[in-house]
């Protein structure tokens, strides 16, 4: 198998899915677009999702159920289909920088910068790019809701799933790297994992460089060996997160973010220490 075949197979799944959503949503589907690593390069069979964007003329009450039902049916077809992740909203909302379906700011920015038409009209130039403040708040709230959860904090102290699940391993290590890098980009474009990793590793004074390199290799297909990963996690994961928390707390204060969000980062840091 050549290195291009996994990405080709993933694109075929996305094209198949786009047709299924057109059947479900009818003429109100303006277009379907590739997102993520399949659109800008760097697709990893070991860790990447198959990201698809749907743009509708408008959003109606039955749409959420229709998208969910179609997604569930598609994901049951094969292990590769289970990687399908779908974002959707109306074109009027996307023009105004709103989300009236399921379309977080980071993914709206990716659509504007890197979206590739699978079917329908090319409306990418009409998508409003989210402001930096919105991106900061969204990533911070995601971090608190998902990564700062009690069970995840406990796992960071005593890894089990991290040593067995290569997708979770790469995501857990690379989320803070990408969040840190995204806060440095002034061009308003979407950052990707490869850029974030290169930026992070170019700064030898930052913590957990060896762990980030291992996550990069696992993402590229290197086996996740618990004997190799365990000491890297023990030495680097919590220092990596505490560095991210310190930088993000400063950014949130400087941006005038809600005090409860700042406090949540401070509490997270205490639980990791």
PDB file of C-alpha atoms in Angstrom:
ATOM      1  CA  UNK A   1       0.000   0.000   0.000  1.00  0.00           C
ATOM      2  CA  UNK A   2       1.371   3.403  -0.939  1.00  0.00           C
ATOM      3  CA  UNK A   3       1.261   6.323   1.474  1.00  0.00           C
ATOM      4  CA  UNK A   4      -1.450   7.984  -0.631  1.00  0.00           C
ATOM      5  CA  UNK A   5      -3.917   5.091  -0.428  1.00  0.00           C
ATOM      6  CA  UNK A   6      -5.247   5.704   3.106  1.00  0.00           C
ATOM      7  CA  UNK A   7      -6.063   9.321   2.268  1.00  0.00           C
ATOM      8  CA  UNK A   8      -7.651   8.242  -1.025  1.00  0.00           C
ATOM      9  CA  UNK A   9      -9.857   5.733   0.815  1.00  0.00           C
ATOM     10  CA  UNK A  10     -10.830   8.388   3.365  1.00  0.00           C
ATOM     11  CA  UNK A  11     -11.754  10.853   0.611  1.00  0.00           C
ATOM     12  CA  UNK A  12     -13.921   8.171  -0.986  1.00  0.00           C
ATOM     13  CA  UNK A  13     -15.775   7.771   2.327  1.00  0.00           C
ATOM     14  CA  UNK A  14     -16.280  11.545   2.473  1.00  0.00           C
ATOM     15  CA  UNK A  15     -17.631  11.615  -1.093  1.00  0.00           C
ATOM     16  CA  UNK A  16     -19.973   8.719  -0.320  1.00  0.00           C
ATOM     17  CA  UNK A  17     -21.157  10.511   2.817  1.00  0.00           C
ATOM     18  CA  UNK A  18     -21.753  13.746   0.906  1.00  0.00           C
ATOM     19  CA  UNK A  19     -24.157  11.934  -1.422  1.00  0.00           C
ATOM     20  CA  UNK A  20     -25.985  10.406   1.558  1.00  0.00           C
ATOM     21  CA  UNK A  21     -26.446  13.843   3.158  1.00  0.00           C
ATOM     22  CA  UNK A  22     -27.723  15.220  -0.137  1.00  0.00           C
ATOM     23  CA  UNK A  23     -30.361  12.469  -0.184  1.00  0.00           C
ATOM     24  CA  UNK A  24     -31.312  13.261   3.424  1.00  0.00           C
ATOM     25  CA  UNK A  25     -31.388  17.064   3.124  1.00  0.00           C
ATOM     26  CA  UNK A  26     -32.478  17.501  -0.476  1.00  0.00           C
ATOM     27  CA  UNK A  27     -32.159  20.721  -2.416  1.00  0.00           C
ATOM     28  CA  UNK A  28     -31.473  22.756   0.747  1.00  0.00           C
ATOM     29  CA  UNK A  29     -27.933  21.321   0.775  1.00  0.00           C
ATOM     30  CA  UNK A  30     -25.897  24.020  -0.939  1.00  0.00           C
ATOM     31  CA  UNK A  31     -22.669  22.038  -0.794  1.00  0.00           C
ATOM     32  CA  UNK A  32     -20.505  19.493   0.994  1.00  0.00           C
ATOM     33  CA  UNK A  33     -16.814  20.193   1.668  1.00  0.00           C
ATOM     34  CA  UNK A  34     -13.769  18.348   2.902  1.00  0.00           C
ATOM     35  CA  UNK A  35     -12.276  19.722   6.117  1.00  0.00           C
ATOM     36  CA  UNK A  36      -9.270  18.945   8.296  1.00  0.00           C
ATOM     37  CA  UNK A  37      -6.189  17.044   7.234  1.00  0.00           C
ATOM     38  CA  UNK A  38      -7.916  15.612   4.163  1.00  0.00           C
ATOM     39  CA  UNK A  39      -8.321  19.149   2.825  1.00  0.00           C
ATOM     40  CA  UNK A  40      -4.964  20.704   3.744  1.00  0.00           C
ATOM     41  CA  UNK A  41      -2.705  17.618   3.811  1.00  0.00           C
ATOM     42  CA  UNK A  42      -1.145  15.580   6.604  1.00  0.00           C
ATOM     43  CA  UNK A  43      -3.894  12.946   6.896  1.00  0.00           C
ATOM     44  CA  UNK A  44      -2.921  10.307   9.446  1.00  0.00           C
ATOM     45  CA  UNK A  45      -4.665   6.907   9.190  1.00  0.00           C
ATOM     46  CA  UNK A  46      -3.764   6.303  12.833  1.00  0.00           C
ATOM     47  CA  UNK A  47      -5.257   9.475  14.279  1.00  0.00           C
ATOM     48  CA  UNK A  48      -7.161  11.664  11.787  1.00  0.00           C
ATOM     49  CA  UNK A  49     -10.921  11.942  11.486  1.00  0.00           C
ATOM     50  CA  UNK A  50     -12.756  12.202   8.186  1.00  0.00           C
ATOM     51  CA  UNK A  51     -14.087  15.743   8.541  1.00  0.00           C
ATOM     52  CA  UNK A  52     -16.984  16.850   6.363  1.00  0.00           C
ATOM     53  CA  UNK A  53     -18.803  20.193   6.256  1.00  0.00           C
ATOM     54  CA  UNK A  54     -22.401  20.688   5.109  1.00  0.00           C
ATOM     55  CA  UNK A  55     -23.758  24.128   4.208  1.00  0.00           C
ATOM     56  CA  UNK A  56     -27.559  24.513   4.018  1.00  0.00           C
ATOM     57  CA  UNK A  57     -29.833  27.241   2.722  1.00  0.00           C
ATOM     58  CA  UNK A  58     -31.413  27.371   6.202  1.00  0.00           C
ATOM     59  CA  UNK A  59     -31.658  25.225   9.337  1.00  0.00           C
ATOM     60  CA  UNK A  60     -34.977  23.670  10.321  1.00  0.00           C
ATOM     61  CA  UNK A  61     -36.124  21.656  13.326  1.00  0.00           C
ATOM     62  CA  UNK A  62     -35.867  18.184  11.666  1.00  0.00           C
ATOM     63  CA  UNK A  63     -32.340  18.791  10.373  1.00  0.00           C
ATOM     64  CA  UNK A  64     -30.504  17.794  13.537  1.00  0.00           C
ATOM     65  CA  UNK A  65     -32.239  14.417  13.619  1.00  0.00           C
ATOM     66  CA  UNK A  66     -31.735  13.911   9.877  1.00  0.00           C
ATOM     67  CA  UNK A  67     -28.002  14.626  10.084  1.00  0.00           C
ATOM     68  CA  UNK A  68     -27.619  12.441  13.182  1.00  0.00           C
ATOM     69  CA  UNK A  69     -29.525   9.517  11.605  1.00  0.00           C
ATOM     70  CA  UNK A  70     -27.524   9.698   8.369  1.00  0.00           C
ATOM     71  CA  UNK A  71     -24.242   9.923  10.279  1.00  0.00           C
ATOM     72  CA  UNK A  72     -25.139   6.916  12.425  1.00  0.00           C
ATOM     73  CA  UNK A  73     -26.064   4.847   9.379  1.00  0.00           C
ATOM     74  CA  UNK A  74     -22.816   5.781   7.627  1.00  0.00           C
ATOM     75  CA  UNK A  75     -20.651   5.072  10.672  1.00  0.00           C
ATOM     76  CA  UNK A  76     -22.058   1.536  10.900  1.00  0.00           C
ATOM     77  CA  UNK A  77     -20.712   0.595   7.463  1.00  0.00           C
ATOM     78  CA  UNK A  78     -17.052   0.013   8.384  1.00  0.00           C
ATOM     79  CA  UNK A  79     -14.305   0.955  10.874  1.00  0.00           C
ATOM     80  CA  UNK A  80     -13.160   3.652   8.449  1.00  0.00           C
ATOM     81  CA  UNK A  81     -16.693   5.071   8.242  1.00  0.00           C
ATOM     82  CA  UNK A  82     -16.648   5.426  12.044  1.00  0.00           C
ATOM     83  CA  UNK A  83     -14.025   8.162  11.632  1.00  0.00           C
ATOM     84  CA  UNK A  84     -16.628  10.391   9.952  1.00  0.00           C
ATOM     85  CA  UNK A  85     -17.149  13.722  11.757  1.00  0.00           C
ATOM     86  CA  UNK A  86     -19.737  16.125  10.348  1.00  0.00           C
ATOM     87  CA  UNK A  87     -20.143  19.878  10.806  1.00  0.00           C
ATOM     88  CA  UNK A  88     -23.173  21.715   9.472  1.00  0.00           C
ATOM     89  CA  UNK A  89     -24.860  25.096   9.485  1.00  0.00           C
ATOM     90  CA  UNK A  90     -26.771  27.482   7.223  1.00  0.00           C
ATOM     91  CA  UNK A  91     -24.994  29.802   4.823  1.00  0.00           C
ATOM     92  CA  UNK A  92     -26.624  32.929   6.346  1.00  0.00           C
ATOM     93  CA  UNK A  93     -25.247  31.960   9.778  1.00  0.00           C
ATOM     94  CA  UNK A  94     -21.793  31.214   8.383  1.00  0.00           C
ATOM     95  CA  UNK A  95     -21.751  34.561   6.584  1.00  0.00           C
ATOM     96  CA  UNK A  96     -22.518  36.269   9.907  1.00  0.00           C
ATOM     97  CA  UNK A  97     -20.017  34.243  11.936  1.00  0.00           C
ATOM     98  CA  UNK A  98     -22.722  32.284  13.752  1.00  0.00           C
ATOM     99  CA  UNK A  99     -23.336  28.584  14.358  1.00  0.00           C
ATOM    100  CA  UNK A 100     -26.966  27.499  13.977  1.00  0.00           C
ATOM    101  CA  UNK A 101     -26.207  23.792  13.619  1.00  0.00           C
ATOM    102  CA  UNK A 102     -22.963  22.134  14.676  1.00  0.00           C
ATOM    103  CA  UNK A 103     -20.033  24.265  13.517  1.00  0.00           C
ATOM    104  CA  UNK A 104     -17.459  25.435  16.122  1.00  0.00           C
ATOM    105  CA  UNK A 105     -15.305  28.458  15.343  1.00  0.00           C
ATOM    106  CA  UNK A 106     -12.118  26.457  14.676  1.00  0.00           C
ATOM    107  CA  UNK A 107     -13.918  24.384  12.038  1.00  0.00           C
ATOM    108  CA  UNK A 108     -15.524  27.452  10.465  1.00  0.00           C
ATOM    109  CA  UNK A 109     -12.037  28.911  10.102  1.00  0.00           C
ATOM    110  CA  UNK A 110     -10.820  25.677   8.526  1.00  0.00           C
ATOM    111  CA  UNK A 111     -13.726  25.771   6.092  1.00  0.00           C
ATOM    112  CA  UNK A 112     -12.869  29.321   5.046  1.00  0.00           C
ATOM    113  CA  UNK A 113      -9.150  28.590   4.684  1.00  0.00           C
ATOM    114  CA  UNK A 114      -8.899  24.989   3.547  1.00  0.00           C
ATOM    115  CA  UNK A 115     -12.337  23.678   2.550  1.00  0.00           C
ATOM    116  CA  UNK A 116     -12.515  21.664  -0.661  1.00  0.00           C
ATOM    117  CA  UNK A 117     -15.742  21.238  -2.600  1.00  0.00           C
ATOM    118  CA  UNK A 118     -17.034  17.665  -2.835  1.00  0.00           C
ATOM    119  CA  UNK A 119     -20.414  18.513  -4.340  1.00  0.00           C
ATOM    120  CA  UNK A 120     -22.601  21.552  -4.858  1.00  0.00           C
ATOM    121  CA  UNK A 121     -21.613  25.202  -4.955  1.00  0.00           C
ATOM    122  CA  UNK A 122     -18.332  26.805  -3.902  1.00  0.00           C
ATOM    123  CA  UNK A 123     -19.356  29.310  -1.219  1.00  0.00           C
ATOM    124  CA  UNK A 124     -16.071  29.280   0.713  1.00  0.00           C
ATOM    125  CA  UNK A 125     -15.316  32.934   0.013  1.00  0.00           C
ATOM    126  CA  UNK A 126     -18.533  33.868   1.819  1.00  0.00           C
ATOM    127  CA  UNK A 127     -17.613  32.218   5.133  1.00  0.00           C
ATOM    128  CA  UNK A 128     -16.831  34.732   7.901  1.00  0.00           C
ATOM    129  CA  UNK A 129     -13.554  34.091   9.744  1.00  0.00           C
ATOM    130  CA  UNK A 130     -13.984  33.972  13.533  1.00  0.00           C
ATOM    131  CA  UNK A 131     -12.260  36.654  15.584  1.00  0.00           C
ATOM    132  CA  UNK A 132      -9.211  35.706  17.656  1.00  0.00           C
ATOM    133  CA  UNK A 133     -11.147  36.321  20.893  1.00  0.00           C
ATOM    134  CA  UNK A 134     -13.845  33.832  19.868  1.00  0.00           C
ATOM    135  CA  UNK A 135     -11.209  31.232  18.997  1.00  0.00           C
ATOM    136  CA  UNK A 136      -9.500  31.712  22.360  1.00  0.00           C
ATOM    137  CA  UNK A 137     -12.717  31.359  24.348  1.00  0.00           C
ATOM    138  CA  UNK A 138     -13.860  28.324  22.376  1.00  0.00           C
ATOM    139  CA  UNK A 139     -10.599  26.416  22.783  1.00  0.00           C
ATOM    140  CA  UNK A 140     -10.427  27.337  26.477  1.00  0.00           C
ATOM    141  CA  UNK A 141     -13.969  26.133  27.138  1.00  0.00           C
ATOM    142  CA  UNK A 142     -13.272  22.904  25.265  1.00  0.00           C
ATOM    143  CA  UNK A 143     -10.160  22.338  27.363  1.00  0.00           C
ATOM    144  CA  UNK A 144     -12.058  22.824  30.620  1.00  0.00           C
ATOM    145  CA  UNK A 145     -15.019  20.682  29.538  1.00  0.00           C
ATOM    146  CA  UNK A 146     -12.975  17.781  28.158  1.00  0.00           C
ATOM    147  CA  UNK A 147      -9.343  17.841  29.237  1.00  0.00           C
ATOM    148  CA  UNK A 148      -9.853  19.243  32.734  1.00  0.00           C
ATOM    149  CA  UNK A 149     -12.543  16.689  33.619  1.00  0.00           C
ATOM    150  CA  UNK A 150     -11.827  14.765  36.827  1.00  0.00           C
ATOM    151  CA  UNK A 151     -11.381  11.409  35.103  1.00  0.00           C
ATOM    152  CA  UNK A 152      -8.953  12.894  32.566  1.00  0.00           C
ATOM    153  CA  UNK A 153      -6.916  14.639  35.260  1.00  0.00           C
ATOM    154  CA  UNK A 154      -6.707  11.331  37.139  1.00  0.00           C
ATOM    155  CA  UNK A 155      -5.611   9.600  33.931  1.00  0.00           C
ATOM    156  CA  UNK A 156      -2.838  12.144  33.440  1.00  0.00           C
ATOM    157  CA  UNK A 157      -1.460  11.195  36.858  1.00  0.00           C
ATOM    158  CA  UNK A 158      -1.774   7.432  36.287  1.00  0.00           C
ATOM    159  CA  UNK A 159      -2.061   6.709  32.546  1.00  0.00           C
ATOM    160  CA  UNK A 160      -3.940   3.621  31.430  1.00  0.00           C
ATOM    161  CA  UNK A 161      -6.033   4.477  28.387  1.00  0.00           C
ATOM    162  CA  UNK A 162      -3.222   6.737  27.165  1.00  0.00           C
ATOM    163  CA  UNK A 163      -0.963   3.681  26.962  1.00  0.00           C
ATOM    164  CA  UNK A 164      -3.514   1.584  25.075  1.00  0.00           C
ATOM    165  CA  UNK A 165      -5.317   3.980  22.715  1.00  0.00           C
ATOM    166  CA  UNK A 166      -3.051   5.603  20.130  1.00  0.00           C
ATOM    167  CA  UNK A 167      -5.713   8.070  18.997  1.00  0.00           C
ATOM    168  CA  UNK A 168      -6.299   9.311  22.544  1.00  0.00           C
ATOM    169  CA  UNK A 169      -2.534   9.365  23.155  1.00  0.00           C
ATOM    170  CA  UNK A 170      -1.864  11.633  20.157  1.00  0.00           C
ATOM    171  CA  UNK A 171      -4.845  13.879  20.843  1.00  0.00           C
ATOM    172  CA  UNK A 172      -4.028  14.278  24.561  1.00  0.00           C
ATOM    173  CA  UNK A 173      -0.416  15.220  23.828  1.00  0.00           C
ATOM    174  CA  UNK A 174      -1.059  17.412  20.797  1.00  0.00           C
ATOM    175  CA  UNK A 175      -4.162  19.344  21.929  1.00  0.00           C
ATOM    176  CA  UNK A 176      -2.147  21.741  24.126  1.00  0.00           C
ATOM    177  CA  UNK A 177       0.549  22.078  21.446  1.00  0.00           C
ATOM    178  CA  UNK A 178      -2.024  23.109  18.872  1.00  0.00           C
ATOM    179  CA  UNK A 179      -3.834  25.434  21.290  1.00  0.00           C
ATOM    180  CA  UNK A 180      -0.553  27.137  22.184  1.00  0.00           C
ATOM    181  CA  UNK A 181       0.375  27.595  18.534  1.00  0.00           C
ATOM    182  CA  UNK A 182      -3.079  28.847  17.542  1.00  0.00           C
ATOM    183  CA  UNK A 183      -2.686  31.680  20.029  1.00  0.00           C
ATOM    184  CA  UNK A 184       0.436  32.873  18.224  1.00  0.00           C
ATOM    185  CA  UNK A 185      -0.979  33.065  14.682  1.00  0.00           C
ATOM    186  CA  UNK A 186      -1.774  36.639  13.714  1.00  0.00           C
ATOM    187  CA  UNK A 187      -2.903  35.977  10.154  1.00  0.00           C
ATOM    188  CA  UNK A 188      -6.366  34.742  11.107  1.00  0.00           C
ATOM    189  CA  UNK A 189      -5.873  31.440   9.296  1.00  0.00           C
ATOM    190  CA  UNK A 190      -6.442  27.937  10.614  1.00  0.00           C
ATOM    191  CA  UNK A 191      -3.408  26.180  12.107  1.00  0.00           C
ATOM    192  CA  UNK A 192      -2.782  22.472  11.635  1.00  0.00           C
ATOM    193  CA  UNK A 193      -1.020  19.814  13.701  1.00  0.00           C
ATOM    194  CA  UNK A 194       2.106  19.674  11.534  1.00  0.00           C
ATOM    195  CA  UNK A 195       2.662  23.425  11.814  1.00  0.00           C
ATOM    196  CA  UNK A 196       2.005  23.379  15.560  1.00  0.00           C
ATOM    197  CA  UNK A 197       4.437  20.516  16.168  1.00  0.00           C
ATOM    198  CA  UNK A 198       7.173  22.151  14.085  1.00  0.00           C
ATOM    199  CA  UNK A 199       6.698  25.453  15.953  1.00  0.00           C
ATOM    200  CA  UNK A 200       6.753  23.781  19.364  1.00  0.00           C
ATOM    201  CA  UNK A 201       9.815  21.633  18.720  1.00  0.00           C
ATOM    202  CA  UNK A 202      11.723  24.645  17.386  1.00  0.00           C
ATOM    203  CA  UNK A 203      11.726  25.982  20.974  1.00  0.00           C
ATOM    204  CA  UNK A 204      13.957  23.621  22.975  1.00  0.00           C
ATOM    205  CA  UNK A 205      13.242  25.471  26.218  1.00  0.00           C
ATOM    206  CA  UNK A 206       9.605  24.336  26.189  1.00  0.00           C
ATOM    207  CA  UNK A 207       8.721  21.209  28.222  1.00  0.00           C
ATOM    208  CA  UNK A 208       8.029  17.696  26.931  1.00  0.00           C
ATOM    209  CA  UNK A 209       9.757  17.971  23.565  1.00  0.00           C
ATOM    210  CA  UNK A 210      10.551  14.257  23.600  1.00  0.00           C
ATOM    211  CA  UNK A 211       6.903  13.386  24.336  1.00  0.00           C
ATOM    212  CA  UNK A 212       5.688  15.632  21.510  1.00  0.00           C
ATOM    213  CA  UNK A 213       8.124  13.932  19.117  1.00  0.00           C
ATOM    214  CA  UNK A 214       6.782  10.546  20.169  1.00  0.00           C
ATOM    215  CA  UNK A 215       3.186  11.696  19.604  1.00  0.00           C
ATOM    216  CA  UNK A 216       4.214  12.967  16.170  1.00  0.00           C
ATOM    217  CA  UNK A 217       5.665   9.540  15.315  1.00  0.00           C
ATOM    218  CA  UNK A 218       2.613   7.666  16.626  1.00  0.00           C
ATOM    219  CA  UNK A 219       0.352   9.952  14.625  1.00  0.00           C
ATOM    220  CA  UNK A 220       2.389   9.051  11.533  1.00  0.00           C
ATOM    221  CA  UNK A 221       1.888   5.322  12.161  1.00  0.00           C
ATOM    222  CA  UNK A 222       4.633   4.395  14.666  1.00  0.00           C
ATOM    223  CA  UNK A 223       3.338   1.720  17.095  1.00  0.00           C
ATOM    224  CA  UNK A 224       2.280   2.911  20.528  1.00  0.00           C
ATOM    225  CA  UNK A 225       4.618   0.881  22.748  1.00  0.00           C
ATOM    226  CA  UNK A 226       3.617   1.190  26.426  1.00  0.00           C
ATOM    227  CA  UNK A 227       7.212   0.586  27.535  1.00  0.00           C
ATOM    228  CA  UNK A 228       8.342   3.506  25.380  1.00  0.00           C
ATOM    229  CA  UNK A 229       5.393   5.790  26.130  1.00  0.00           C
ATOM    230  CA  UNK A 230       5.111   5.284  29.902  1.00  0.00           C
ATOM    231  CA  UNK A 231       8.334   7.118  30.907  1.00  0.00           C
ATOM    232  CA  UNK A 232       7.674   9.855  28.327  1.00  0.00           C
ATOM    233  CA  UNK A 233       4.207  10.479  29.772  1.00  0.00           C
ATOM    234  CA  UNK A 234       5.498  10.396  33.339  1.00  0.00           C
ATOM    235  CA  UNK A 235       8.204  12.945  32.578  1.00  0.00           C
ATOM    236  CA  UNK A 236       6.413  15.226  30.160  1.00  0.00           C
ATOM    237  CA  UNK A 237       2.614  15.194  30.143  1.00  0.00           C
ATOM    238  CA  UNK A 238       1.871  17.214  33.279  1.00  0.00           C
ATOM    239  CA  UNK A 239       4.681  19.754  32.632  1.00  0.00           C
ATOM    240  CA  UNK A 240       3.283  20.193  29.105  1.00  0.00           C
ATOM    241  CA  UNK A 241      -0.220  20.861  30.412  1.00  0.00           C
ATOM    242  CA  UNK A 242       0.913  23.151  33.216  1.00  0.00           C
ATOM    243  CA  UNK A 243       2.844  25.209  30.656  1.00  0.00           C
ATOM    244  CA  UNK A 244      -0.246  25.404  28.450  1.00  0.00           C
ATOM    245  CA  UNK A 245      -2.437  26.355  31.431  1.00  0.00           C
ATOM    246  CA  UNK A 246      -0.048  29.143  32.473  1.00  0.00           C
ATOM    247  CA  UNK A 247       0.038  30.619  28.959  1.00  0.00           C
ATOM    248  CA  UNK A 248      -3.712  30.246  28.438  1.00  0.00           C
ATOM    249  CA  UNK A 249      -4.536  31.802  31.820  1.00  0.00           C
ATOM    250  CA  UNK A 250      -2.443  34.839  30.901  1.00  0.00           C
ATOM    251  CA  UNK A 251      -4.119  35.115  27.490  1.00  0.00           C
ATOM    252  CA  UNK A 252      -7.574  34.842  29.031  1.00  0.00           C
ATOM    253  CA  UNK A 253      -6.835  37.591  31.567  1.00  0.00           C
ATOM    254  CA  UNK A 254      -5.402  39.862  28.888  1.00  0.00           C
ATOM    255  CA  UNK A 255      -8.465  39.347  26.685  1.00  0.00           C
ATOM    256  CA  UNK A 256     -10.931  40.116  29.471  1.00  0.00           C
ATOM    257  CA  UNK A 257     -12.396  36.610  29.530  1.00  0.00           C
ATOM    258  CA  UNK A 258     -15.040  35.738  32.144  1.00  0.00           C
ATOM    259  CA  UNK A 259     -13.515  35.319  35.592  1.00  0.00           C
ATOM    260  CA  UNK A 260     -15.108  31.898  36.094  1.00  0.00           C
ATOM    261  CA  UNK A 261     -13.213  30.595  33.050  1.00  0.00           C
ATOM    262  CA  UNK A 262      -9.929  31.994  34.373  1.00  0.00           C
ATOM    263  CA  UNK A 263     -10.659  30.442  37.771  1.00  0.00           C
ATOM    264  CA  UNK A 264     -11.362  27.086  36.135  1.00  0.00           C
ATOM    265  CA  UNK A 265      -7.863  27.106  34.612  1.00  0.00           C
ATOM    266  CA  UNK A 266      -6.342  28.015  37.967  1.00  0.00           C
ATOM    267  CA  UNK A 267      -8.204  25.156  39.646  1.00  0.00           C
ATOM    268  CA  UNK A 268      -7.114  22.768  36.886  1.00  0.00           C
ATOM    269  CA  UNK A 269      -3.480  23.725  37.471  1.00  0.00           C
ATOM    270  CA  UNK A 270      -3.816  22.962  41.200  1.00  0.00           C
ATOM    271  CA  UNK A 271      -5.300  19.535  40.466  1.00  0.00           C
ATOM    272  CA  UNK A 272      -2.411  18.714  38.143  1.00  0.00           C
ATOM    273  CA  UNK A 273       0.314  19.859  40.551  1.00  0.00           C
TER     274      UNK A 273
END
